Every structure is written in C-alpha cells, then in structure tokens.
Amino acid sequence: AQSVTQLGSHVSVSEGALVLLRCNYSSSVPPYLFWYVQYPNQGLQLLLKYTSAATLVKGINGFEAEFKKSETSFHLTKPSAHMSDAAEYFCAVSDEKSSGDKLTFGTGTRLAVRP
Amino acid sequence: DGGITQSPKYLFRKEGQNVTLSCEQNLNHDAMYWYRQDPGQGLRLIYYSQIVNDFQKGDIAEGYSVSREKKESFPLTVTSAQKNPTAFYLCASSLASGGSYEQYFGPGTRLTVT
C-alpha cells in the first residue's frame, strides 16, 4: 500500500530564508506525487505535481520540488520565504497499482514565517 | 467562474440529528470526493464517485452516506451513527479518477455537533 510521511508537523523560517518541507513516499510502482497548500479555513490548492515527465517540478508562487527515486523523496522548496507563504502544506501520492482511484495524503506541515 | 462550491461554510447541529452537506461543481468533472480533516491527521477519504449513479466507500465511510444523481452534485449526509462528526469537511473533484489527475477542492464546511 502507498503511504506518505511528512517530517516535521511545524516548520518556522525567517522571511527571506530558504523553505524546505520534507516528503517521503512509499509506493510499489512509480508514483504520481502532489503538493497542496491550505490557508486557514479554506480548501486545498494545488502547488505542483510530478507525473514522470521531469524530476524537477516547478509550481506556483515560486515553489518547486524534486523527485528522487533513490531516496523515495519529493521535498518542496522555495529559495526565499514570504510572509504570505504561511500556511499548511500537504504532500500526496497516487499510484494506479495500489490505490487505483485515490490520493493518499500526508499529515501536513504547518509553515510559519517570522518577520 | 468554474469551481466547486460547498455550503454552508459553518454548520451547527445537535447530537442525534442527520445533516447533509452540499457540494456542487461546474468543472464538468467525472470524479468527486469527500474528505474529513481533523487537526494533525491530514485528509481522510470518506466516499468517492467516479461516475454518476456510482460511488465507493473510502477509508472512513461508517456513519456517512452519499448520492450521485447528477454529475455536478455529490451531497454528503452525516448520520447520527457517526460517533464523532465534528470536523472540517472538504469536497473535491477531478477530471477522471486516479493516476495523474489532480483534485480540485471546495472551500470546505466546518460542522460542529453538540
């Protein structure tokens, strides 16, 4: 069965600092991987997705993520944090063999940005 | 504008009452999903539907029911059998189910049962 682990339920960075949010997955076949962002009391918005076309994926708001098969990781990064990046971030995995129609979500990482 | 609407934003009910949460999409998506979100637990799948008049149980379907009579609508009923119904409920849709299709989310309904 597929699964997702997000290391660190809370991450705090200074404005202008590098953002690194970690995601490791478990999947028996090449997965599809997603990062979503959620602002307080709102739904989730897609930041980016990996579908095997390229290992480095660029998303919205300056975020990007790199798929590393050897490390089973899909970490999210942004070179310079902005106050508006404060939100909760979810990594999700899907593979057609084990889940068919479903996404499996991690438990989320709450990002705080200090002025 | 295309998107997913959920109503109401906040819902309060007494214990023992059934309550129905609305989800409508105008994206012409075939697949629709209901998730429950609790602090620190991420999103858990309640039910999903790949096509009209068909739906499948997710990981936590007990105490919930759904219907999919129209492509654009996927209402969720929280029944009195659900032991701990207070949560944030999210509806989503995708062009088709599974694989590389990303899901689009509504704004959510926060249900409080006392």
PDB file of C-alpha atoms in Angstrom:
ATOM      1  CA  ALA A   1       0.000   0.000   0.000  1.00  0.00           C
ATOM      2  CA  GLN A   2       1.145   3.505  -0.693  1.00  0.00           C
ATOM      3  CA  SER A   3       1.885   5.996   2.082  1.00  0.00           C
ATOM      4  CA  VAL A   4       3.305   9.455   2.635  1.00  0.00           C
ATOM      5  CA  THR A   5       5.425  10.749   5.511  1.00  0.00           C
ATOM      6  CA  GLN A   6       5.911  14.439   6.100  1.00  0.00           C
ATOM      7  CA  LEU A   7       8.755  15.070   8.515  1.00  0.00           C
ATOM      8  CA  GLY A   8       8.055  17.955  10.832  1.00  0.00           C
ATOM      9  CA  SER A   9       4.490  18.959  11.620  1.00  0.00           C
ATOM     10  CA  HIS A  10       5.647  22.542  12.201  1.00  0.00           C
ATOM     11  CA  VAL A  11       8.422  24.450  10.416  1.00  0.00           C
ATOM     12  CA  SER A  12       9.380  28.043  11.150  1.00  0.00           C
ATOM     13  CA  VAL A  13      11.612  30.188   8.930  1.00  0.00           C
ATOM     14  CA  SER A  14      12.533  33.838   8.716  1.00  0.00           C
ATOM     15  CA  GLU A  15      11.251  35.961   5.877  1.00  0.00           C
ATOM     16  CA  GLY A  16      13.722  35.675   3.006  1.00  0.00           C
ATOM     17  CA  ALA A  17      15.128  32.330   4.182  1.00  0.00           C
ATOM     18  CA  LEU A  18      15.018  29.038   2.321  1.00  0.00           C
ATOM     19  CA  VAL A  19      11.873  26.952   2.747  1.00  0.00           C
ATOM     20  CA  LEU A  20      12.333  23.167   2.813  1.00  0.00           C
ATOM     21  CA  LEU A  21       9.362  20.909   3.532  1.00  0.00           C
ATOM     22  CA  ARG A  22      10.082  17.198   3.509  1.00  0.00           C
ATOM     23  CA  CYS A  23       8.007  14.429   1.969  1.00  0.00           C
ATOM     24  CA  ASN A  24       8.872  10.745   1.668  1.00  0.00           C
ATOM     25  CA  TYR A  25       6.616   8.254  -0.024  1.00  0.00           C
ATOM     26  CA  SER A  26       6.167   4.541  -0.201  1.00  0.00           C
ATOM     27  CA  SER A  27       4.882   3.050  -3.423  1.00  0.00           C
ATOM     28  CA  SER A  28       5.333  -0.231  -5.215  1.00  0.00           C
ATOM     29  CA  VAL A  29       5.337   1.376  -8.655  1.00  0.00           C
ATOM     30  CA  PRO A  30       6.375   4.801  -9.975  1.00  0.00           C
ATOM     31  CA  PRO A  31       4.025   7.189  -8.254  1.00  0.00           C
ATOM     32  CA  TYR A  32       2.291  10.403  -9.070  1.00  0.00           C
ATOM     33  CA  LEU A  33       3.122  13.000  -6.408  1.00  0.00           C
ATOM     34  CA  PHE A  34       1.416  16.230  -5.468  1.00  0.00           C
ATOM     35  CA  TRP A  35       1.943  19.177  -3.150  1.00  0.00           C
ATOM     36  CA  TYR A  36      -1.069  21.164  -1.971  1.00  0.00           C
ATOM     37  CA  VAL A  37      -1.298  24.309   0.177  1.00  0.00           C
ATOM     38  CA  GLN A  38      -4.111  25.168   2.577  1.00  0.00           C
ATOM     39  CA  TYR A  39      -4.712  28.588   4.091  1.00  0.00           C
ATOM     40  CA  PRO A  40      -6.750  28.761   7.326  1.00  0.00           C
ATOM     41  CA  ASN A  41     -10.382  27.658   6.949  1.00  0.00           C
ATOM     42  CA  GLN A  42     -10.018  27.175   3.208  1.00  0.00           C
ATOM     43  CA  GLY A  43      -9.805  24.286   0.791  1.00  0.00           C
ATOM     44  CA  LEU A  44      -6.598  22.912  -0.685  1.00  0.00           C
ATOM     45  CA  GLN A  45      -4.897  24.449  -3.708  1.00  0.00           C
ATOM     46  CA  LEU A  46      -2.525  22.527  -5.962  1.00  0.00           C
ATOM     47  CA  LEU A  47       1.053  23.845  -5.871  1.00  0.00           C
ATOM     48  CA  LEU A  48       2.640  21.329  -8.232  1.00  0.00           C
ATOM     49  CA  LYS A  49       2.597  17.710  -9.346  1.00  0.00           C
ATOM     50  CA  TYR A  50       5.054  15.080 -10.559  1.00  0.00           C
ATOM     51  CA  THR A  51       3.928  12.774 -13.336  1.00  0.00           C
ATOM     52  CA  SER A  52       7.289  11.385 -14.516  1.00  0.00           C
ATOM     53  CA  ALA A  53       7.914  13.962 -17.240  1.00  0.00           C
ATOM     54  CA  ALA A  54      10.732  15.735 -15.351  1.00  0.00           C
ATOM     55  CA  THR A  55      12.253  15.143 -11.930  1.00  0.00           C
ATOM     56  CA  LEU A  56      12.395  18.847 -11.052  1.00  0.00           C
ATOM     57  CA  VAL A  57       8.917  20.279 -10.999  1.00  0.00           C
ATOM     58  CA  LYS A  58       8.146  23.970 -10.822  1.00  0.00           C
ATOM     59  CA  GLY A  59       4.913  25.147  -9.311  1.00  0.00           C
ATOM     60  CA  ILE A  60       3.053  28.287  -8.430  1.00  0.00           C
ATOM     61  CA  ASN A  61       4.238  31.030  -6.052  1.00  0.00           C
ATOM     62  CA  GLY A  62       7.928  30.209  -6.632  1.00  0.00           C
ATOM     63  CA  PHE A  63       7.799  26.692  -5.187  1.00  0.00           C
ATOM     64  CA  GLU A  64       9.484  23.682  -6.721  1.00  0.00           C
ATOM     65  CA  ALA A  65      10.014  20.049  -5.810  1.00  0.00           C
ATOM     66  CA  GLU A  66      12.474  17.384  -6.893  1.00  0.00           C
ATOM     67  CA  PHE A  67      11.561  13.738  -7.324  1.00  0.00           C
ATOM     68  CA  LYS A  68      14.380  11.477  -6.095  1.00  0.00           C
ATOM     69  CA  LYS A  69      13.576   7.850  -6.714  1.00  0.00           C
ATOM     70  CA  SER A  70      16.643   6.542  -4.837  1.00  0.00           C
ATOM     71  CA  GLU A  71      15.585   8.431  -1.721  1.00  0.00           C
ATOM     72  CA  THR A  72      11.805   7.991  -2.282  1.00  0.00           C
ATOM     73  CA  SER A  73      11.501  11.697  -1.620  1.00  0.00           C
ATOM     74  CA  PHE A  74       9.649  14.666  -3.087  1.00  0.00           C
ATOM     75  CA  HIS A  75      10.735  17.620  -0.948  1.00  0.00           C
ATOM     76  CA  LEU A  76       9.219  21.065  -1.514  1.00  0.00           C
ATOM     77  CA  THR A  77      11.488  24.115  -1.625  1.00  0.00           C
ATOM     78  CA  LYS A  78      11.329  27.857  -2.136  1.00  0.00           C
ATOM     79  CA  PRO A  79      14.505  29.969  -2.188  1.00  0.00           C
ATOM     80  CA  SER A  80      13.105  32.930  -0.264  1.00  0.00           C
ATOM     81  CA  ALA A  81      10.139  32.779   2.104  1.00  0.00           C
ATOM     82  CA  HIS A  82       7.455  35.437   2.063  1.00  0.00           C
ATOM     83  CA  MET A  83       5.003  36.220   4.826  1.00  0.00           C
ATOM     84  CA  SER A  84       2.180  35.111   2.528  1.00  0.00           C
ATOM     85  CA  ASP A  85       3.661  31.575   2.416  1.00  0.00           C
ATOM     86  CA  ALA A  86       2.479  30.911   5.970  1.00  0.00           C
ATOM     87  CA  ALA A  87       0.013  28.042   5.561  1.00  0.00           C
ATOM     88  CA  GLU A  88      -0.279  24.277   5.876  1.00  0.00           C
ATOM     89  CA  TYR A  89       1.280  22.126   3.176  1.00  0.00           C
ATOM     90  CA  PHE A  90       0.241  18.603   2.229  1.00  0.00           C
ATOM     91  CA  CYS A  91       2.114  16.047   0.192  1.00  0.00           C
ATOM     92  CA  ALA A  92       0.019  13.382  -1.548  1.00  0.00           C
ATOM     93  CA  VAL A  93       0.727  10.230  -3.562  1.00  0.00           C
ATOM     94  CA  SER A  94      -1.227   8.219  -6.067  1.00  0.00           C
ATOM     95  CA  ASP A  95      -0.309   5.103  -7.947  1.00  0.00           C
ATOM     96  CA  GLU A  96      -2.601   3.108 -10.116  1.00  0.00           C
ATOM     97  CA  LYS A  97      -1.482  -0.263  -8.858  1.00  0.00           C
ATOM     98  CA  SER A  98      -2.199   0.061  -5.155  1.00  0.00           C
ATOM     99  CA  SER A  99      -4.747   2.843  -4.907  1.00  0.00           C
ATOM    100  CA  GLY A 100      -6.457   2.946  -8.269  1.00  0.00           C
ATOM    101  CA  ASP A 101      -8.596   5.966  -7.833  1.00  0.00           C
ATOM    102  CA  LYS A 102      -7.357   7.512  -4.622  1.00  0.00           C
ATOM    103  CA  LEU A 103      -4.882  10.029  -3.316  1.00  0.00           C
ATOM    104  CA  THR A 104      -3.137   9.319  -0.015  1.00  0.00           C
ATOM    105  CA  PHE A 105      -2.261  12.459   1.930  1.00  0.00           C
ATOM    106  CA  GLY A 106       0.436  13.116   4.484  1.00  0.00           C
ATOM    107  CA  THR A 107      -0.476  14.630   7.820  1.00  0.00           C
ATOM    108  CA  GLY A 108       0.672  18.080   6.765  1.00  0.00           C
ATOM    109  CA  THR A 109       3.374  20.585   7.710  1.00  0.00           C
ATOM    110  CA  ARG A 110       2.414  23.970   9.080  1.00  0.00           C
ATOM    111  CA  LEU A 111       4.815  26.661   7.875  1.00  0.00           C
ATOM    112  CA  ALA A 112       5.298  29.807   9.944  1.00  0.00           C
ATOM    113  CA  VAL A 113       7.238  32.773   8.526  1.00  0.00           C
ATOM    114  CA  ARG A 114       8.866  35.162  11.005  1.00  0.00           C
ATOM    115  CA  PRO A 115       9.311  38.820  10.051  1.00  0.00           C
TER     116      PRO A 115
ATOM    117  CA  ASP B   1     -16.061  31.122 -12.954  1.00  0.00           C
ATOM    118  CA  GLY B   2     -15.608  27.378 -12.815  1.00  0.00           C
ATOM    119  CA  GLY B   3     -15.126  25.760  -9.480  1.00  0.00           C
ATOM    120  CA  ILE B   4     -16.504  23.828  -6.556  1.00  0.00           C
ATOM    121  CA  THR B   5     -18.945  25.276  -4.081  1.00  0.00           C
ATOM    122  CA  GLN B   6     -19.745  23.906  -0.654  1.00  0.00           C
ATOM    123  CA  SER B   7     -22.497  25.174   1.542  1.00  0.00           C
ATOM    124  CA  PRO B   8     -22.878  26.232   4.191  1.00  0.00           C
ATOM    125  CA  LYS B   9     -19.450  27.400   5.386  1.00  0.00           C
ATOM    126  CA  TYR B  10     -20.349  26.716   9.039  1.00  0.00           C
ATOM    127  CA  LEU B  11     -22.976  24.266  10.265  1.00  0.00           C
ATOM    128  CA  PHE B  12     -24.171  23.570  13.786  1.00  0.00           C
ATOM    129  CA  ARG B  13     -26.285  20.576  14.764  1.00  0.00           C
ATOM    130  CA  LYS B  14     -27.488  18.818  17.864  1.00  0.00           C
ATOM    131  CA  GLU B  15     -26.328  15.306  18.559  1.00  0.00           C
ATOM    132  CA  GLY B  16     -28.643  12.684  17.093  1.00  0.00           C
ATOM    133  CA  GLN B  17     -29.634  14.718  14.031  1.00  0.00           C
ATOM    134  CA  ASN B  18     -28.692  13.840  10.484  1.00  0.00           C
ATOM    135  CA  VAL B  19     -27.187  16.667   8.450  1.00  0.00           C
ATOM    136  CA  THR B  20     -26.479  16.997   4.726  1.00  0.00           C
ATOM    137  CA  LEU B  21     -23.516  18.908   3.323  1.00  0.00           C
ATOM    138  CA  SER B  22     -23.782  20.273  -0.182  1.00  0.00           C
ATOM    139  CA  CYS B  23     -21.110  20.027  -2.898  1.00  0.00           C
ATOM    140  CA  GLU B  24     -21.573  21.323  -6.436  1.00  0.00           C
ATOM    141  CA  GLN B  25     -19.057  21.605  -9.274  1.00  0.00           C
ATOM    142  CA  ASN B  26     -19.294  23.210 -12.711  1.00  0.00           C
ATOM    143  CA  LEU B  27     -15.973  21.886 -13.983  1.00  0.00           C
ATOM    144  CA  ASN B  28     -17.594  19.001 -15.882  1.00  0.00           C
ATOM    145  CA  HIS B  29     -15.515  16.576 -13.835  1.00  0.00           C
ATOM    146  CA  ASP B  30     -16.475  12.918 -13.693  1.00  0.00           C
ATOM    147  CA  ALA B  31     -14.946  12.105 -10.297  1.00  0.00           C
ATOM    148  CA  MET B  32     -15.904  13.617  -6.953  1.00  0.00           C
ATOM    149  CA  TYR B  33     -14.630  13.010  -3.421  1.00  0.00           C
ATOM    150  CA  TRP B  34     -15.445  13.745   0.209  1.00  0.00           C
ATOM    151  CA  TYR B  35     -12.716  14.114   2.826  1.00  0.00           C
ATOM    152  CA  ARG B  36     -12.732  14.716   6.515  1.00  0.00           C
ATOM    153  CA  GLN B  37      -9.985  16.834   8.077  1.00  0.00           C
ATOM    154  CA  ASP B  38      -9.083  16.760  11.765  1.00  0.00           C
ATOM    155  CA  PRO B  39      -6.127  18.621  13.316  1.00  0.00           C
ATOM    156  CA  GLY B  40      -2.872  16.710  12.899  1.00  0.00           C
ATOM    157  CA  GLN B  41      -4.447  13.912  10.850  1.00  0.00           C
ATOM    158  CA  GLY B  42      -4.349  15.222   7.329  1.00  0.00           C
ATOM    159  CA  LEU B  43      -7.215  14.353   4.997  1.00  0.00           C
ATOM    160  CA  ARG B  44      -9.102  11.088   5.216  1.00  0.00           C
ATOM    161  CA  LEU B  45     -11.296   9.847   2.389  1.00  0.00           C
ATOM    162  CA  ILE B  46     -14.944   9.228   3.242  1.00  0.00           C
ATOM    163  CA  TYR B  47     -16.556   8.398  -0.115  1.00  0.00           C
ATOM    164  CA  TYR B  48     -15.775   8.915  -3.770  1.00  0.00           C
ATOM    165  CA  SER B  49     -17.646   8.652  -7.039  1.00  0.00           C
ATOM    166  CA  GLN B  50     -16.145   8.008 -10.445  1.00  0.00           C
ATOM    167  CA  ILE B  51     -19.361   8.435 -12.397  1.00  0.00           C
ATOM    168  CA  VAL B  52     -22.998   9.352 -11.954  1.00  0.00           C
ATOM    169  CA  ASN B  53     -25.077   6.808 -10.008  1.00  0.00           C
ATOM    170  CA  ASP B  54     -21.994   5.048  -8.677  1.00  0.00           C
ATOM    171  CA  PHE B  55     -19.857   5.591  -5.582  1.00  0.00           C
ATOM    172  CA  GLN B  56     -17.395   3.709  -3.386  1.00  0.00           C
ATOM    173  CA  LYS B  57     -16.526   3.754   0.281  1.00  0.00           C
ATOM    174  CA  GLY B  58     -13.305   5.381   1.306  1.00  0.00           C
ATOM    175  CA  ASP B  59     -11.271   4.733   4.430  1.00  0.00           C
ATOM    176  CA  ILE B  60     -13.776   6.105   6.976  1.00  0.00           C
ATOM    177  CA  ALA B  61     -17.258   5.633   5.474  1.00  0.00           C
ATOM    178  CA  GLU B  62     -19.023   4.424   8.633  1.00  0.00           C
ATOM    179  CA  GLY B  63     -21.728   6.848   9.733  1.00  0.00           C
ATOM    180  CA  TYR B  64     -21.828   8.667   6.389  1.00  0.00           C
ATOM    181  CA  SER B  65     -23.879   8.312   3.210  1.00  0.00           C
ATOM    182  CA  VAL B  66     -23.726   9.911  -0.249  1.00  0.00           C
ATOM    183  CA  SER B  67     -25.609  10.061  -3.512  1.00  0.00           C
ATOM    184  CA  ARG B  68     -24.550  10.941  -7.062  1.00  0.00           C
ATOM    185  CA  GLU B  69     -27.718  11.532  -9.059  1.00  0.00           C
ATOM    186  CA  LYS B  70     -26.238  14.348 -11.124  1.00  0.00           C
ATOM    187  CA  LYS B  71     -22.730  14.819 -12.482  1.00  0.00           C
ATOM    188  CA  GLU B  72     -22.342  18.198 -10.827  1.00  0.00           C
ATOM    189  CA  SER B  73     -23.620  17.293  -7.358  1.00  0.00           C
ATOM    190  CA  PHE B  74     -22.310  14.968  -4.630  1.00  0.00           C
ATOM    191  CA  PRO B  75     -24.049  15.625  -1.279  1.00  0.00           C
ATOM    192  CA  LEU B  76     -22.774  14.032   1.921  1.00  0.00           C
ATOM    193  CA  THR B  77     -25.075  13.084   4.796  1.00  0.00           C
ATOM    194  CA  VAL B  78     -23.576  12.791   8.249  1.00  0.00           C
ATOM    195  CA  THR B  79     -25.857  10.439  10.125  1.00  0.00           C
ATOM    196  CA  SER B  80     -26.465  10.091  13.838  1.00  0.00           C
ATOM    197  CA  ALA B  81     -24.423   6.880  13.676  1.00  0.00           C
ATOM    198  CA  GLN B  82     -21.215   8.859  13.158  1.00  0.00           C
ATOM    199  CA  LYS B  83     -19.643   8.843  16.622  1.00  0.00           C
ATOM    200  CA  ASN B  84     -17.521  11.963  16.304  1.00  0.00           C
ATOM    201  CA  PRO B  85     -18.922  14.138  13.498  1.00  0.00           C
ATOM    202  CA  THR B  86     -17.386  17.478  14.459  1.00  0.00           C
ATOM    203  CA  ALA B  87     -14.751  18.186  11.784  1.00  0.00           C
ATOM    204  CA  PHE B  88     -13.882  20.178   8.678  1.00  0.00           C
ATOM    205  CA  TYR B  89     -15.324  18.531   5.553  1.00  0.00           C
ATOM    206  CA  LEU B  90     -13.798  19.026   2.127  1.00  0.00           C
ATOM    207  CA  CYS B  91     -15.266  18.138  -1.237  1.00  0.00           C
ATOM    208  CA  ALA B  92     -13.070  17.690  -4.301  1.00  0.00           C
ATOM    209  CA  SER B  93     -13.409  16.773  -7.947  1.00  0.00           C
ATOM    210  CA  SER B  94     -11.115  15.636 -10.737  1.00  0.00           C
ATOM    211  CA  LEU B  95     -11.438  15.200 -14.478  1.00  0.00           C
ATOM    212  CA  ALA B  96     -11.195  11.453 -14.021  1.00  0.00           C
ATOM    213  CA  SER B  97     -10.244   9.276 -11.105  1.00  0.00           C
ATOM    214  CA  GLY B  98      -6.784   8.248 -10.068  1.00  0.00           C
ATOM    215  CA  GLY B  99      -3.394   8.457 -11.687  1.00  0.00           C
ATOM    216  CA  SER B 100      -2.050  11.880 -12.575  1.00  0.00           C
ATOM    217  CA  TYR B 101      -5.353  13.729 -12.355  1.00  0.00           C
ATOM    218  CA  GLU B 102      -5.154  16.406  -9.728  1.00  0.00           C
ATOM    219  CA  GLN B 103      -8.077  17.067  -7.459  1.00  0.00           C
ATOM    220  CA  TYR B 104      -9.691  20.481  -7.136  1.00  0.00           C
ATOM    221  CA  PHE B 105     -11.059  21.367  -3.717  1.00  0.00           C
ATOM    222  CA  GLY B 106     -14.007  23.356  -2.479  1.00  0.00           C
ATOM    223  CA  PRO B 107     -13.727  25.836   0.413  1.00  0.00           C
ATOM    224  CA  GLY B 108     -14.957  23.338   2.996  1.00  0.00           C
ATOM    225  CA  THR B 109     -17.760  23.115   5.561  1.00  0.00           C
ATOM    226  CA  ARG B 110     -16.992  23.206   9.265  1.00  0.00           C
ATOM    227  CA  LEU B 111     -19.505  21.045  11.114  1.00  0.00           C
ATOM    228  CA  THR B 112     -19.961  21.339  14.861  1.00  0.00           C
ATOM    229  CA  VAL B 113     -22.192  18.861  16.661  1.00  0.00           C
ATOM    230  CA  THR B 114     -23.048  19.427  20.313  1.00  0.00           C
TER     231      THR B 114
END
